């Protein structure tokens, strides 16, 4: 593959706001002037430690240490090559790339081709929905209350009944059979490749950034021997355990309202959105699981101490109850409160909207019940409460649910609710809840301690030494703040002021390494100079440079940041003059008062005092 010209690489990066790219996957909130913060997408965390600085085009997680620019973020999140990352961002901003031979070259990356093929397939299916052959598909939508506008909003389409309609359409656009097979768009048989979806209503499944990565297809014809719903198989760009249908449309609402509604199917998502419940999503052909929770928590900004709601809608039948219990097993992964909404008469949101209108869907979500209360009722329903044995068995089954309620203020009330449901006294129920709480009080640390082995005497540590901001002593606060100010707001500072202050060596080897790398940069107004400074920082201090670049700077506005950074640089110079003066005063005490050397030192001291006064008066 031809290399993209470096000038184009830099130009695309300078025109791209990294905050917008990261913000499509992570709920970011302001963390001070020029800084955004959210839950890290690279590791599971309860408190946000992931910082993004759009002005310098960099991100860093103070929890796991992941960092980089907009290209490294896309490569890590979407498993792209460097070239594919540049091409995707160039296409996003409409920038024409050029390659080493000087001519523009079309995308040739494998994953990029799969994205392009799915975009073309989605357009093909949409166009087919208005064809005469799609009458049954349009009827299906109409009978469920969805008009042409709704179909267009969600990109719903139709896969023709023939064996090669999509294959032929994509071939005509230059896509190979191998690309279509790899993307799950066609299947391979003894007679060649054929369309995977045939005679079906088709929903495009998009990633959080809105790119089509797969499809879900509903059977329409009686002679179709396939499953009722057929989804794209696992491909390089489609991982069903991590994909949520409708998240591209719901993410803004989820981030803004801090509420997500988990439904069971594509039409339920459509019904909720059209009824005004725009935070609805659904899993795609698989159970809602831990990977889905991780994705949602990032979009919600679901951290400890923050308020949020996750509302699950389940059918009241056995399958729905099983799904609820499975969700309850994972619900502790959310910091948000979890709820269950069950429609009257077991109607799903689509049928509820069709029969009773948009208001009924909204009322369903508002009438939600806490997840633990729903699960408690499910547990109790499996016991015969008319017998002593049944009541005791139900108590032992339900007590752990009450004991696990995270809000300690709610626990006593639900202990009384459990006692009332069982027809038992509080004196009988409370001890069982207490025992369940003791049994569930985090046995994991003990197991982990038993599995940890102390290092053998003399064994070298395998963990490399990593210097971080947190490891720096408080006495270095001035140096730290000065370097942070220059890295984050160097474009606002007087270059001579920066050069003079950073011409002074720093006492800590890590800070000194960063100082040297910053001092090498000729132009602090040039886009990308901070990345160059980070790259120029020698190991093992590069992480420290990244943290200085991305950490919260103590300023509320750019003007205050400029002032604070300038004062920090001036502080370095004043402290250096004070040290020089102290050394000269010490030397003077060892000299004869009438000696030439004594007079020279006196002149040098007066010069230091004059320079110090000039610095102070320049404030």
Coordinates of C-alpha atoms in Angstrom, one line a residue:
X1 CA 0.0 0.0 0.0
X2 CA 1.4 3.4 -0.9
X3 CA 2.3 5.7 1.9
X4 CA 0.3 8.9 2.5
X5 CA 2.2 12.1 2.2
X6 CA 3.3 13.3 5.6
X7 CA 2.0 16.8 4.9
X8 CA -1.5 15.3 4.3
X9 CA -1.3 13.2 7.5
X10 CA -0.6 16.4 9.5
X11 CA -3.2 18.4 7.7
X12 CA -6.0 15.9 8.4
X13 CA -5.0 15.7 12.0
X14 CA -4.9 19.5 12.4
X15 CA -8.4 19.8 10.8
X16 CA -9.9 17.1 13.1
X17 CA -11.2 17.8 16.6
X18 CA -10.1 14.8 18.7
X19 CA -12.9 15.7 21.2
X20 CA -15.5 15.0 18.5
X21 CA -14.0 11.7 17.6
X22 CA -13.6 10.5 21.2
X23 CA -17.0 12.0 22.1
X24 CA -18.7 9.6 19.7
X25 CA -17.7 6.8 22.0
X26 CA -17.2 8.3 25.4
X27 CA -19.4 10.8 27.3
X28 CA -17.0 13.7 27.9
X29 CA -17.5 16.5 30.4
X30 CA -15.5 19.7 30.8
X31 CA -12.6 19.3 33.2
X32 CA -11.4 22.9 33.1
X33 CA -10.3 25.2 30.3
X34 CA -9.4 23.2 27.2
X35 CA -9.8 19.8 29.0
X36 CA -12.4 17.1 28.7
X37 CA -12.8 14.0 30.9
X38 CA -14.7 10.8 30.8
X39 CA -14.6 7.0 31.5
X40 CA -11.7 5.4 29.9
X41 CA -12.6 3.3 26.8
X42 CA -9.5 1.1 27.2
X43 CA -10.2 -0.3 30.7
X44 CA -13.1 -0.7 33.0
X45 CA -13.3 2.0 35.7
X46 CA -15.8 3.5 38.1
X47 CA -14.4 7.1 38.3
X48 CA -13.4 9.0 35.2
X49 CA -9.6 9.3 34.7
X50 CA -9.5 9.6 30.8
X51 CA -8.5 13.2 29.8
X52 CA -8.8 14.6 26.3
X53 CA -7.2 18.0 25.2
X54 CA -8.7 18.9 21.9
X55 CA -6.4 22.0 21.5
X56 CA -3.3 19.8 21.5
X57 CA -4.9 16.8 19.9
X58 CA -4.0 14.4 22.7
X59 CA -5.7 12.0 25.1
X60 CA -4.3 10.2 28.2
X61 CA -5.8 7.9 30.9
X62 CA -4.3 8.5 34.3
X63 CA -5.7 5.1 35.3
X64 CA -4.2 2.6 32.7
X65 CA -1.7 4.9 31.0
X66 CA -3.2 4.7 27.5
X67 CA -2.5 7.8 25.4
X68 CA -2.0 9.1 22.0
X69 CA -3.5 11.2 19.2
X70 CA -6.7 10.9 17.1
X71 CA -5.1 8.3 14.8
X72 CA -3.9 6.1 17.7
X73 CA -7.4 6.3 19.2
X74 CA -9.1 5.2 16.1
X75 CA -6.6 2.4 15.5
X76 CA -7.1 1.1 19.1
X77 CA -10.9 1.4 19.1
X78 CA -11.7 0.2 15.6
X79 CA -8.6 -2.0 14.9
X80 CA -7.5 0.0 11.9
X81 CA -4.1 0.3 10.3
X82 CA -2.5 3.7 10.4
X83 CA -3.4 4.3 6.7
X84 CA -7.0 3.3 7.3
X85 CA -7.3 5.7 10.2
X86 CA -6.0 8.6 8.1
X87 CA -8.3 7.7 5.2
X88 CA -11.3 7.5 7.5
X89 CA -10.7 11.0 8.9
X90 CA -9.9 12.4 5.5
X91 CA -13.2 11.1 4.2
X92 CA -15.0 12.5 7.2
X93 CA -13.7 16.1 6.5
X94 CA -13.8 15.7 2.7
X95 CA -10.0 16.1 2.3
X96 CA -8.3 14.6 -0.8
X97 CA -5.3 12.5 0.2
X98 CA -2.2 12.2 -1.9
X99 CA 0.3 9.3 -1.8
X100 CA 4.1 9.0 -2.3
X101 CA 3.8 8.9 -6.1
X102 CA 2.0 12.2 -6.1
X103 CA -1.4 11.0 -7.3
X104 CA -4.6 10.5 -5.3
X105 CA -5.2 6.8 -4.5
X106 CA -8.5 5.2 -3.6
X107 CA -8.9 3.3 -0.3
X108 CA -7.4 -0.1 -0.4
X109 CA -7.3 -1.1 3.3
X110 CA -9.2 -4.3 4.1
X111 CA -11.3 -2.9 6.9
X112 CA -12.0 0.3 5.0
X113 CA -13.3 -1.7 2.1
X114 CA -15.6 -3.6 4.5
X115 CA -17.0 -0.4 5.8
X116 CA -17.5 0.9 2.2
X117 CA -19.2 -2.3 1.2
X118 CA -21.6 -2.1 4.0
X119 CA -22.4 1.5 3.2
X120 CA -23.1 0.5 -0.4
X121 CA -25.2 -2.5 0.8
X122 CA -27.3 -0.3 3.1
X123 CA -28.0 2.1 0.3
X124 CA -29.0 -0.8 -2.0
X125 CA -31.4 -2.3 0.5
X126 CA -33.0 1.1 1.2
X127 CA -33.6 1.7 -2.5
X128 CA -35.2 -1.7 -2.8
X129 CA -37.8 -0.9 -0.2
X130 CA -39.8 1.1 -2.7
X131 CA -39.7 -1.5 -5.4
X132 CA -42.9 -3.5 -6.3
X133 CA -41.3 -6.7 -4.9
X134 CA -41.1 -5.1 -1.5
X135 CA -44.9 -4.8 -1.0
X136 CA -44.9 -7.4 1.8
X137 CA -42.0 -5.6 3.6
X138 CA -43.9 -2.2 3.4
X139 CA -47.0 -4.0 4.7
X140 CA -45.1 -5.4 7.6
X141 CA -43.9 -1.9 8.6
X142 CA -47.3 -0.4 8.1
X143 CA -49.1 -3.0 10.2
X144 CA -46.7 -2.0 13.1
X145 CA -47.3 1.7 12.8
X146 CA -44.2 2.7 10.8
X147 CA -44.5 4.9 7.8
X148 CA -42.0 5.7 5.0
X149 CA -40.5 8.5 7.1
X150 CA -39.9 6.1 10.0
X151 CA -38.3 3.6 7.7
X152 CA -36.0 6.3 6.2
X153 CA -35.0 7.6 9.7
X154 CA -33.8 4.1 10.7
X155 CA -32.5 3.2 7.3
X156 CA -34.8 0.2 7.0
X157 CA -34.5 -1.6 3.6
X158 CA -35.5 -4.7 1.7
X159 CA -33.4 -7.6 0.5
X160 CA -34.8 -9.0 -2.8
X161 CA -35.8 -12.6 -3.1
X162 CA -33.2 -13.5 -5.7
X163 CA -29.9 -15.2 -5.0
X164 CA -27.6 -12.5 -6.3
X165 CA -29.2 -9.1 -6.3
X166 CA -26.8 -7.6 -3.7
X167 CA -23.8 -9.5 -5.0
X168 CA -24.3 -8.1 -8.5
X169 CA -24.9 -4.6 -7.3
X170 CA -21.7 -4.6 -5.2
X171 CA -19.7 -6.2 -8.0
X172 CA -20.7 -3.4 -10.3
X173 CA -19.2 -1.0 -7.7
X174 CA -15.9 -2.8 -7.7
X175 CA -16.2 -4.9 -4.6
X176 CA -14.8 -8.4 -4.9
X177 CA -16.6 -11.6 -3.8
X178 CA -13.9 -12.1 -1.2
X179 CA -14.6 -8.7 0.4
X180 CA -18.4 -9.5 0.4
X181 CA -17.8 -12.9 2.0
X182 CA -15.4 -11.4 4.7
X183 CA -18.1 -8.8 5.5
X184 CA -20.9 -11.4 5.9
X185 CA -22.9 -9.8 3.0
X186 CA -22.8 -13.0 1.0
X187 CA -22.3 -16.7 1.7
X188 CA -20.2 -19.2 -0.2
X189 CA -21.7 -22.4 -1.5
X190 CA -20.8 -25.1 -4.0
X191 CA -21.9 -23.0 -6.9
X192 CA -20.2 -19.8 -5.8
X193 CA -21.3 -16.9 -3.6
X194 CA -24.9 -15.9 -3.0
X195 CA -26.8 -13.2 -1.0
X196 CA -27.0 -13.9 2.7
X197 CA -30.3 -12.0 3.1
X198 CA -33.0 -12.8 0.6
X199 CA -36.7 -11.8 0.7
X200 CA -36.3 -10.1 4.1
X201 CA -36.9 -6.8 5.8
X202 CA -33.5 -5.4 6.6
X203 CA -32.3 -3.1 9.4
X204 CA -28.7 -1.6 9.1
X205 CA -26.7 -2.1 12.3
X206 CA -24.4 0.8 12.9
X207 CA -21.5 1.4 15.3
X208 CA -21.6 4.3 17.8
X209 CA -20.0 6.5 15.1
X210 CA -22.9 5.8 12.7
X211 CA -21.0 3.6 10.3
X212 CA -22.9 0.5 9.0
X213 CA -21.2 -2.7 10.1
X214 CA -23.9 -5.3 9.7
X215 CA -27.5 -6.1 9.2
X216 CA -30.5 -7.7 10.9
X217 CA -33.1 -9.2 8.7
X218 CA -36.7 -10.4 9.4
X219 CA -38.3 -13.3 7.6
X220 CA -41.4 -12.2 5.5
X221 CA -42.3 -15.2 3.2
X222 CA -43.8 -18.4 4.4
X223 CA -41.5 -20.5 2.2
X224 CA -38.4 -19.0 3.9
X225 CA -37.0 -21.9 5.9
X226 CA -34.5 -19.7 7.7
X227 CA -34.8 -18.3 11.3
X228 CA -37.3 -15.6 12.0
X229 CA -34.4 -13.1 12.5
X230 CA -31.0 -13.5 10.8
X231 CA -28.1 -11.3 11.6
X232 CA -24.7 -10.6 10.1
X233 CA -22.2 -13.2 11.3
X234 CA -19.0 -12.3 13.2
X235 CA -16.7 -10.3 10.9
X236 CA -13.6 -8.1 11.3
X237 CA -15.9 -5.1 11.9
X238 CA -19.0 -6.8 13.5
X239 CA -18.8 -8.2 17.0
X240 CA -22.3 -8.9 18.2
X241 CA -21.3 -9.0 21.9
X242 CA -20.2 -5.3 21.6
X243 CA -22.9 -3.9 19.2
X244 CA -26.1 -2.3 20.3
X245 CA -28.8 -1.5 17.7
X246 CA -29.8 2.2 17.7
X247 CA -26.9 3.4 19.8
X248 CA -25.8 5.7 17.0
X249 CA -29.2 7.5 17.2
X250 CA -29.6 7.2 21.0
X251 CA -26.1 8.3 22.2
X252 CA -26.9 12.0 22.5
X253 CA -30.0 11.4 24.5
X254 CA -28.3 8.8 26.7
X255 CA -25.4 11.2 27.4
X256 CA -27.7 14.2 28.0
X257 CA -30.4 12.5 30.1
X258 CA -28.2 9.9 31.6
X259 CA -30.9 7.2 31.0
X260 CA -30.8 4.3 28.7
X261 CA -33.7 2.0 27.9
X262 CA -32.8 -1.6 26.9
X263 CA -35.5 -3.3 24.7
X264 CA -35.5 -6.6 22.9
X265 CA -35.9 -5.9 19.2
X266 CA -35.5 -3.6 16.3
X267 CA -39.1 -2.6 16.1
X268 CA -39.2 -1.9 19.8
X269 CA -36.3 0.5 19.4
X270 CA -38.1 2.2 16.5
X271 CA -41.3 2.4 18.5
X272 CA -39.6 3.9 21.6
X273 CA -37.7 6.6 19.6
X274 CA -40.8 7.6 17.6
X275 CA -42.7 7.8 21.0
X276 CA -40.1 10.2 22.4
X277 CA -38.0 7.6 24.3
X278 CA -34.9 8.4 22.3
X279 CA -32.5 6.6 24.6
X280 CA -33.7 3.1 23.6
X281 CA -31.3 0.5 22.3
X282 CA -31.3 -3.3 21.8
X283 CA -28.7 -6.1 21.5
X284 CA -28.4 -7.7 18.1
X285 CA -29.1 -11.4 18.0
X286 CA -27.4 -12.1 21.4
X287 CA -28.1 -11.7 25.1
X288 CA -27.4 -8.3 26.7
X289 CA -24.1 -8.9 28.4
X290 CA -21.0 -7.4 30.1
X291 CA -19.4 -6.0 26.9
X292 CA -22.7 -4.2 26.1
X293 CA -22.6 -2.7 29.7
X294 CA -19.0 -1.5 29.1
X295 CA -20.0 0.3 25.9
X296 CA -23.1 1.9 27.6
X297 CA -21.2 3.1 30.7
X298 CA -18.8 5.0 28.5
X299 CA -21.6 6.7 26.6
X300 CA -23.5 7.5 29.8
X301 CA -20.5 8.7 31.7
X302 CA -21.6 6.1 34.3
X303 CA -19.2 6.7 37.2
X304 CA -19.3 6.5 41.0
X305 CA -21.3 9.3 42.5
X306 CA -23.1 10.2 39.3
X307 CA -26.8 9.8 38.8
X308 CA -28.2 7.6 36.0
X309 CA -30.8 5.1 35.1
X310 CA -30.8 1.9 33.1
X311 CA -34.4 0.6 32.3
X312 CA -34.8 -2.9 31.1
X313 CA -38.0 -3.9 29.3
X314 CA -38.9 -7.6 29.5
X315 CA -41.8 -9.8 28.5
X316 CA -43.5 -11.3 31.6
X317 CA -43.1 -14.8 30.2
X318 CA -40.5 -17.4 31.2
X319 CA -38.0 -16.2 28.6
X320 CA -38.4 -12.6 29.8
X321 CA -38.0 -13.6 33.4
X322 CA -34.8 -15.5 32.6
X323 CA -33.5 -12.5 30.7
X324 CA -34.2 -10.3 33.8
X325 CA -32.4 -12.6 36.1
X326 CA -29.4 -12.7 33.7
X327 CA -29.4 -8.9 33.6
X328 CA -29.6 -8.8 37.4
X329 CA -26.4 -10.8 37.6
X330 CA -24.6 -8.1 35.6
X331 CA -26.4 -5.0 37.0
X332 CA -23.7 -4.4 39.7
X333 CA -21.4 -3.4 36.8
X334 CA -23.5 -0.2 36.5
X335 CA -23.0 2.7 38.9
X336 CA -26.4 3.8 37.7
X337 CA -29.6 2.5 39.2
X338 CA -31.3 -0.3 37.3
X339 CA -35.0 -0.7 36.7
X340 CA -37.5 -3.0 35.0
X341 CA -40.5 -1.9 33.0
X342 CA -43.1 -4.6 32.1
X343 CA -46.0 -3.5 29.9
X344 CA -49.6 -4.4 30.8
X345 CA -50.7 -7.7 29.3
X346 CA -47.2 -8.5 28.3
X347 CA -47.1 -6.1 25.3
X348 CA -43.7 -5.1 24.0
X349 CA -43.1 -1.4 23.2
X350 CA -43.9 -1.8 19.5
X351 CA -47.3 -3.4 20.2
X352 CA -48.0 -1.0 23.0
X353 CA -47.5 2.0 20.8
X354 CA -49.6 0.4 18.0
X355 CA -52.5 -0.3 20.3
X356 CA -52.4 2.6 22.8
X357 CA -50.3 5.3 21.3
X358 CA -47.0 7.1 22.0
X359 CA -48.1 8.2 25.5
X360 CA -48.4 4.6 26.6
X361 CA -44.8 3.9 25.7
X362 CA -43.6 6.9 27.7
X363 CA -45.8 5.9 30.6
X364 CA -44.4 2.4 30.5
X365 CA -40.9 3.7 31.1
X366 CA -41.9 6.1 33.8
X367 CA -43.7 3.3 35.6
X368 CA -40.5 1.4 36.0
X369 CA -39.7 -0.6 39.2
X370 CA -36.3 -1.2 40.8
X371 CA -34.5 -4.2 39.3
X372 CA -34.0 -5.8 42.8
X373 CA -37.8 -5.5 43.6
X374 CA -38.7 -7.2 40.3
X375 CA -36.2 -10.0 40.8
X376 CA -37.3 -10.5 44.4
X377 CA -40.8 -11.0 43.2
X378 CA -39.6 -13.5 40.6
X379 CA -37.7 -15.5 43.3
X380 CA -40.7 -15.5 45.6
X381 CA -43.1 -16.7 42.9
X382 CA -41.2 -20.1 42.7
X383 CA -42.1 -21.0 46.3
X384 CA -45.4 -22.1 48.0
X385 CA -45.8 -19.3 50.6
X386 CA -48.7 -21.1 52.2
X387 CA -46.3 -23.6 53.8
X388 CA -43.6 -23.0 56.5
X389 CA -41.0 -24.7 54.3
X390 CA -41.9 -22.6 51.3
X391 CA -41.7 -19.3 53.3
X392 CA -38.3 -20.3 54.8
X393 CA -37.0 -21.3 51.3
X394 CA -38.2 -18.0 49.8
X395 CA -36.6 -16.0 52.6
X396 CA -33.3 -17.7 52.0
X397 CA -33.6 -17.1 48.3
X398 CA -34.7 -13.4 48.5
X399 CA -32.6 -12.2 51.5
X400 CA -29.4 -11.9 49.4
X401 CA -31.2 -9.6 47.0
X402 CA -32.2 -7.2 49.8
X403 CA -28.7 -7.5 51.3
X404 CA -27.2 -6.5 47.9
X405 CA -29.1 -3.3 47.6
X406 CA -26.4 -0.6 47.1
X407 CA -28.3 2.2 48.7
X408 CA -28.1 1.5 52.4
X409 CA -31.0 3.8 53.1
X410 CA -33.3 1.6 51.1
X411 CA -32.3 -1.7 52.7
X412 CA -34.4 -1.5 55.9
X413 CA -37.5 -0.5 54.0
X414 CA -37.1 -3.5 51.6
X415 CA -36.4 -5.8 54.5
X416 CA -39.9 -4.8 55.8
X417 CA -41.3 -5.3 52.3
X418 CA -39.9 -8.8 52.2
X419 CA -41.2 -9.6 55.6
X420 CA -44.7 -8.5 54.5
X421 CA -44.6 -10.5 51.3
X422 CA -43.6 -13.6 53.3
X423 CA -46.0 -13.0 56.2
X424 CA -43.0 -13.2 58.6
X425 CA -42.0 -11.0 61.5
X426 CA -39.0 -8.6 61.1
X427 CA -37.3 -10.5 63.9
X428 CA -37.2 -13.5 61.5
X429 CA -36.3 -11.7 58.3
X430 CA -33.6 -9.3 59.5
X431 CA -31.1 -11.9 60.8
X432 CA -31.3 -13.7 57.4
X433 CA -30.6 -10.5 55.5
X434 CA -27.7 -9.7 57.8
X435 CA -26.3 -13.2 57.3
X436 CA -26.6 -12.8 53.5
X437 CA -24.8 -9.4 53.8
X438 CA -21.9 -11.0 55.6
X439 CA -21.7 -13.9 53.2
X440 CA -21.6 -11.5 50.2
X441 CA -19.1 -9.0 51.8
X442 CA -16.5 -9.2 49.0
X443 CA -14.9 -12.6 49.3
X444 CA -12.8 -11.8 46.2
X445 CA -10.0 -10.0 48.0
X446 CA -9.4 -13.1 50.2
X447 CA -9.2 -15.3 47.2
X448 CA -7.0 -12.9 45.4
X449 CA -4.6 -12.7 48.4
X450 CA -4.4 -16.5 48.6
X451 CA -3.5 -16.6 44.9
X452 CA -0.8 -13.9 45.1
X453 CA 2.7 -15.1 45.8
X454 CA 5.4 -13.0 47.4
X455 CA 8.4 -12.4 45.1
X456 CA 11.3 -14.6 45.8
X457 CA 14.2 -13.1 47.6
X458 CA 16.5 -11.3 45.2
X459 CA 14.0 -11.6 42.3
X460 CA 13.9 -8.5 40.1
X461 CA 10.6 -6.8 39.6
X462 CA 9.1 -7.3 36.1
X463 CA 7.2 -4.0 36.3
X464 CA 9.1 -1.2 34.6
X465 CA 9.7 2.0 36.5
X466 CA 7.2 4.6 35.4
X467 CA 7.5 8.2 36.5
X468 CA 4.1 9.9 36.8
X469 CA 2.8 13.2 38.1
X470 CA 1.5 11.4 41.2
X471 CA 5.0 10.2 42.1
X472 CA 6.6 13.7 42.0
X473 CA 7.3 15.3 45.4
X474 CA 5.4 18.5 46.3
X475 CA 8.6 20.5 46.3
X476 CA 8.6 20.2 42.4
X477 CA 5.1 21.9 42.1
X478 CA 6.5 25.0 40.4
X479 CA 8.5 23.0 37.7
X480 CA 5.5 20.8 37.1
X481 CA 3.1 23.7 36.7
X482 CA 5.5 25.6 34.4
X483 CA 5.9 22.6 32.1
X484 CA 2.1 21.9 32.1
X485 CA 1.5 25.6 31.2
X486 CA 4.0 25.5 28.2
X487 CA 2.8 22.2 26.9
X488 CA -0.9 23.1 27.1
X489 CA -0.8 26.8 26.3
X490 CA 2.6 27.4 24.7
X491 CA 0.9 29.1 21.7
X492 CA -0.4 31.8 24.0
X493 CA 3.0 32.5 25.7
X494 CA 5.9 34.8 24.8
X495 CA 8.5 32.7 23.1
X496 CA 11.4 34.5 24.7
X497 CA 9.9 34.1 28.2
X498 CA 9.6 30.4 27.6
X499 CA 13.1 30.0 26.2
X500 CA 14.8 31.8 29.1
X501 CA 12.8 29.9 31.8
X502 CA 13.2 26.5 30.1
X503 CA 16.9 27.2 29.6
X504 CA 17.3 26.5 33.3
X505 CA 17.9 22.8 34.2
X506 CA 15.4 21.1 36.5
X507 CA 16.3 19.0 39.5
X508 CA 14.2 15.9 38.7
X509 CA 15.5 13.7 35.9
X510 CA 11.9 13.1 34.5
X511 CA 11.1 16.8 34.5
X512 CA 14.5 17.6 33.0
X513 CA 13.9 15.1 30.2
X514 CA 10.6 16.8 29.4
X515 CA 12.2 20.3 29.6
X516 CA 14.9 19.3 27.1
X517 CA 12.3 17.9 24.7
X518 CA 10.1 21.0 24.9
X519 CA 13.2 23.3 24.5
X520 CA 14.0 21.6 21.2
X521 CA 10.7 22.7 19.6
X522 CA 11.3 25.8 17.4
X523 CA 7.7 27.0 17.1
X524 CA 5.1 26.7 19.8
X525 CA 2.3 27.9 17.5
X526 CA 2.8 25.2 15.0
X527 CA 0.0 22.5 15.1
X528 CA 1.4 19.2 16.4
X529 CA 4.5 20.6 18.2
X530 CA 3.3 19.1 21.5
X531 CA 3.2 15.6 19.9
X532 CA 6.7 16.2 18.6
X533 CA 7.8 17.2 22.2
X534 CA 6.2 14.0 23.6
X535 CA 7.9 11.9 21.0
X536 CA 11.2 13.6 21.7
X537 CA 11.1 12.8 25.4
X538 CA 13.4 10.0 26.2
X539 CA 12.1 6.9 28.0
X540 CA 11.2 6.1 30.7
X541 CA 9.8 9.6 31.0
X542 CA 7.5 9.8 28.0
X543 CA 4.5 9.0 30.1
X544 CA 5.3 11.9 32.4
X545 CA 5.3 14.2 29.3
X546 CA 1.9 12.9 28.3
X547 CA 0.5 13.5 31.7
X548 CA 1.9 17.0 31.8
X549 CA 0.2 17.6 28.5
X550 CA -3.2 16.3 29.5
X551 CA -3.6 16.9 33.2
X552 CA -6.0 19.5 34.6
X553 CA -4.3 23.0 34.6
X554 CA -5.3 25.3 37.4
X555 CA -7.1 27.9 35.3
X556 CA -10.8 28.7 34.5
X557 CA -10.2 30.6 31.2
X558 CA -7.5 30.8 28.6
X559 CA -6.5 34.3 29.9
X560 CA -6.0 33.0 33.4
X561 CA -4.1 30.0 32.0
X562 CA -1.8 32.4 30.1
X563 CA -1.3 34.4 33.2
X564 CA -0.7 31.4 35.4
X565 CA 1.8 29.8 33.0
X566 CA 3.7 33.1 32.6
X567 CA 3.9 33.5 36.4
X568 CA 5.1 29.9 36.8
X569 CA 7.9 30.6 34.2
X570 CA 8.8 33.8 36.0
X571 CA 8.8 31.8 39.3
X572 CA 11.4 29.5 37.8
X573 CA 13.6 32.4 36.9
X574 CA 13.2 34.1 40.3
X575 CA 14.0 31.0 42.1
X576 CA 17.1 30.4 40.0
X577 CA 18.2 34.0 40.8
X578 CA 17.6 33.4 44.5
X579 CA 19.7 30.3 44.4
X580 CA 22.5 32.1 42.6
X581 CA 22.4 34.9 45.1
X582 CA 22.5 32.4 48.0
X583 CA 25.6 30.8 46.5
X584 CA 27.3 34.2 46.0
X585 CA 26.5 35.2 49.6
X586 CA 28.0 32.0 50.9
X587 CA 31.1 32.6 48.7
X588 CA 31.4 36.2 50.0
X589 CA 31.6 35.0 53.6
X590 CA 34.7 33.1 52.7
X591 CA 36.4 36.1 51.0
X592 CA 38.5 38.9 52.4
X593 CA 36.4 42.1 52.5
X594 CA 39.1 44.2 50.7
X595 CA 39.9 41.7 48.0
X596 CA 39.1 42.1 44.3
X597 CA 37.1 38.8 44.3
X598 CA 34.9 40.2 47.1
X599 CA 34.2 43.3 45.0
X600 CA 33.4 41.2 41.9
X601 CA 30.9 39.1 44.0
X602 CA 29.3 42.3 45.3
X603 CA 28.8 43.6 41.8
X604 CA 27.3 40.2 40.8
X605 CA 24.9 40.4 43.7
X606 CA 23.8 43.9 42.7
X607 CA 23.2 42.6 39.2
X608 CA 21.1 39.8 40.5
X609 CA 19.0 42.2 42.6
X610 CA 18.5 44.4 39.6
X611 CA 17.4 41.5 37.4
X612 CA 15.1 40.3 40.1
X613 CA 13.5 43.7 40.5
X614 CA 13.0 43.9 36.7
X615 CA 11.3 40.5 36.7
X616 CA 9.0 41.5 39.5
X617 CA 8.2 44.9 38.0
X618 CA 7.4 43.2 34.6
X619 CA 4.3 41.5 36.2

